[in-house]
PDB file of C-alpha atoms and ligand atoms in Angstrom:
ATOM      1  CA  MET A   1      -5.178   1.163 -13.547  1.00  0.00           C
ATOM      2  CA  CYS A   2      -1.505   1.693 -12.801  1.00  0.00           C
ATOM      3  CA  LEU A   3       1.259  -0.433 -11.340  1.00  0.00           C
ATOM      4  CA  TRP A   4       4.460   0.915  -9.810  1.00  0.00           C
ATOM      5  CA  GLY A   5       7.692  -0.867  -9.084  1.00  0.00           C
ATOM      6  CA  ASN A   6       8.330   0.886  -5.783  1.00  0.00           C
ATOM      7  CA  ASN A   7       6.239   1.845  -2.775  1.00  0.00           C
ATOM      8  CA  ASP A   8       4.269   5.102  -2.732  1.00  0.00           C
ATOM      9  CA  TYR A   9       3.457   5.118  -6.450  1.00  0.00           C
ATOM     10  CA  LEU A  10       7.002   5.602  -7.614  1.00  0.00           C
ATOM     11  CA  TRP A  11       8.468   4.179 -10.835  1.00  0.00           C
ATOM     12  CA  MET A  12       5.450   3.321 -13.011  1.00  0.00           C
ATOM     13  CA  ILE A  13       5.921  -0.045 -14.664  1.00  0.00           C
ATOM     14  CA  ASP A  14       2.588  -0.305 -16.513  1.00  0.00           C
ATOM     15  CA  SER A  15      -0.759   1.436 -16.992  1.00  0.00           C
ATOM     16  CA  ARG A  16      -3.800   0.129 -18.847  1.00  0.00           C
ATOM     17  CA  ASP A  17      -7.339   1.272 -19.543  1.00  0.00           C
ATOM     18  CA  THR A  18      -9.917  -0.256 -17.232  1.00  0.00           C
ATOM     19  CA  GLY A  19     -12.164  -2.977 -18.586  1.00  0.00           C
ATOM     20  CA  GLY A  20      -9.423  -4.895 -20.374  1.00  0.00           C
ATOM     21  CA  SER A  21     -10.100  -8.633 -20.208  1.00  0.00           C
ATOM     22  CA  THR A  22      -6.865  -9.571 -21.962  1.00  0.00           C
ATOM     23  CA  ILE A  23      -4.134 -10.734 -19.590  1.00  0.00           C
ATOM     24  CA  ALA A  24      -0.971  -8.714 -20.175  1.00  0.00           C
ATOM     25  CA  ASN A  25       2.439 -10.029 -19.206  1.00  0.00           C
ATOM     26  CA  LEU A  26       5.013  -7.771 -17.597  1.00  0.00           C
ATOM     27  CA  SER A  27       8.397  -8.215 -19.168  1.00  0.00           C
ATOM     28  CA  GLY A  28      11.919  -6.935 -18.791  1.00  0.00           C
ATOM     29  CA  ASP A  29      12.515  -4.476 -15.977  1.00  0.00           C
ATOM     30  CA  ALA A  30       8.786  -4.406 -15.116  1.00  0.00           C
ATOM     31  CA  ASN A  31       8.610  -8.095 -14.246  1.00  0.00           C
ATOM     32  CA  ASP A  32       8.581  -9.113 -10.564  1.00  0.00           C
ATOM     33  CA  GLU A  33       8.717  -5.515  -9.338  1.00  0.00           C
ATOM     34  CA  MET A  34       5.192  -4.340  -8.413  1.00  0.00           C
ATOM     35  CA  ASP A  35       5.004  -2.732  -4.957  1.00  0.00           C
ATOM     36  CA  SER A  36       2.094  -0.283  -5.302  1.00  0.00           C
ATOM     37  CA  TRP A  37      -1.008   0.016  -7.484  1.00  0.00           C
ATOM     38  CA  ALA A  38      -4.105   2.130  -8.099  1.00  0.00           C
ATOM     39  CA  ASN A  39      -7.489   1.489  -9.703  1.00  0.00           C
ATOM     40  CA  LYS A  40      -9.565   4.586 -10.410  1.00  0.00           C
ATOM     41  CA  SER A  41     -12.532   2.625 -11.802  1.00  0.00           C
ATOM     42  CA  ASN A  42     -15.830   2.202  -9.970  1.00  0.00           C
ATOM     43  CA  THR A  43     -16.889  -0.374 -12.558  1.00  0.00           C
ATOM     44  CA  TYR A  44     -13.957  -2.713 -13.139  1.00  0.00           C
ATOM     45  CA  ALA A  45     -11.833  -4.656 -10.655  1.00  0.00           C
ATOM     46  CA  GLY A  46      -8.582  -6.153 -11.890  1.00  0.00           C
ATOM     47  CA  CYS A  47      -6.295  -9.022 -11.019  1.00  0.00           C
ATOM     48  CA  MET A  48      -2.541  -9.543 -10.878  1.00  0.00           C
ATOM     49  CA  TRP A  49      -0.764 -12.896 -10.924  1.00  0.00           C
ATOM     50  CA  SER A  50       2.662 -13.972  -9.800  1.00  0.00           C
ATOM     51  CA  ASP A  51       3.309 -15.898 -13.020  1.00  0.00           C
ATOM     52  CA  ALA A  52       2.878 -15.073 -16.697  1.00  0.00           C
ATOM     53  CA  ASN A  53      -0.401 -15.631 -18.539  1.00  0.00           C
ATOM     54  CA  GLY A  54      -2.611 -15.460 -15.453  1.00  0.00           C
ATOM     55  CA  SER A  55      -1.231 -18.223 -13.278  1.00  0.00           C
ATOM     56  CA  GLY A  56       0.165 -18.465  -9.765  1.00  0.00           C
ATOM     57  CA  ASP A  57      -0.612 -16.371  -6.684  1.00  0.00           C
ATOM     58  CA  ARG A  58      -3.346 -13.729  -7.145  1.00  0.00           C
ATOM     59  CA  GLN A  59      -3.803 -10.168  -5.948  1.00  0.00           C
ATOM     60  CA  ALA A  60      -6.944  -8.143  -6.653  1.00  0.00           C
ATOM     61  CA  LEU A  61      -7.159  -4.530  -7.813  1.00  0.00           C
ATOM     62  CA  GLY A  62     -10.360  -3.534  -6.030  1.00  0.00           C
ATOM     63  CA  LEU A  63     -12.876  -0.969  -7.226  1.00  0.00           C
ATOM     64  CA  ASN A  64     -11.751   2.594  -6.718  1.00  0.00           C
ATOM     65  CA  SER A  65      -8.859   1.410  -4.533  1.00  0.00           C
ATOM     66  CA  SER A  66      -5.141   1.707  -4.184  1.00  0.00           C
ATOM     67  CA  ASP A  67      -2.329   0.237  -2.129  1.00  0.00           C
ATOM     68  CA  ASN A  68       0.838   2.231  -1.594  1.00  0.00           C
ATOM     69  CA  ASN A  69       2.770  -0.702  -0.140  1.00  0.00           C
ATOM     70  CA  VAL A  70       1.605  -4.268  -0.746  1.00  0.00           C
ATOM     71  CA  SER A  71       2.383  -6.900   1.856  1.00  0.00           C
ATOM     72  CA  PRO A  72       5.858  -8.447   1.728  1.00  0.00           C
ATOM     73  CA  ALA A  73       4.298 -11.718   0.560  1.00  0.00           C
ATOM     74  CA  ASN A  74       3.013  -9.946  -2.554  1.00  0.00           C
ATOM     75  CA  SER A  75       5.994  -7.698  -3.241  1.00  0.00           C
ATOM     76  CA  ASP A  76       8.138  -8.100  -6.353  1.00  0.00           C
ATOM     77  CA  GLU A  77       6.242 -11.043  -7.785  1.00  0.00           C
ATOM     78  CA  VAL A  78       3.627  -9.822 -10.260  1.00  0.00           C
ATOM     79  CA  SER A  79       4.204 -11.060 -13.808  1.00  0.00           C
ATOM     80  CA  SER A  80       0.764 -10.631 -15.437  1.00  0.00           C
ATOM     81  CA  TRP A  81      -2.479  -8.707 -14.957  1.00  0.00           C
ATOM     82  CA  ARG A  82      -5.807  -7.631 -16.435  1.00  0.00           C
ATOM     83  CA  THR A  83      -8.102  -4.700 -15.774  1.00  0.00           C
ATOM     84  CA  ALA A  84     -11.472  -6.480 -15.657  1.00  0.00           C
ATOM     85  CA  HIS A  85     -13.220  -9.508 -14.137  1.00  0.00           C
ATOM     86  CA  ALA A  86     -11.437  -9.222 -10.751  1.00  0.00           C
ATOM     87  CA  CYS A  87      -9.694 -12.475  -9.669  1.00  0.00           C
TER      88      CYS A  87
HETATM   89 CA1   CA B 101       9.642  -3.543  -6.352  1.00  0.00          CA
HETATM   90 CA1   CA B 102       6.646 -13.428 -11.095  1.00  0.00          CA
END
């Protein structure tokens, strides 16, 4: 799964293998920047949170899905994510 800081899959800010249950925090320039994402897995759905360590507002990374421009309410807020267990 990959996260990008701009729309249309530009400026990759993180990528992780699918199936990762550990919640990873985004730090530095990657924090509060996600605007597009992709999940190439048919097995694992992920989750992103607006705050560190899996707290706050949630956004799912659905199976075999992508979003080239998340809604304004979800833009520039993601601070942590995992690549398994959905939300
Ligand atoms: Ca952004
Ligand atoms: Ca945040």
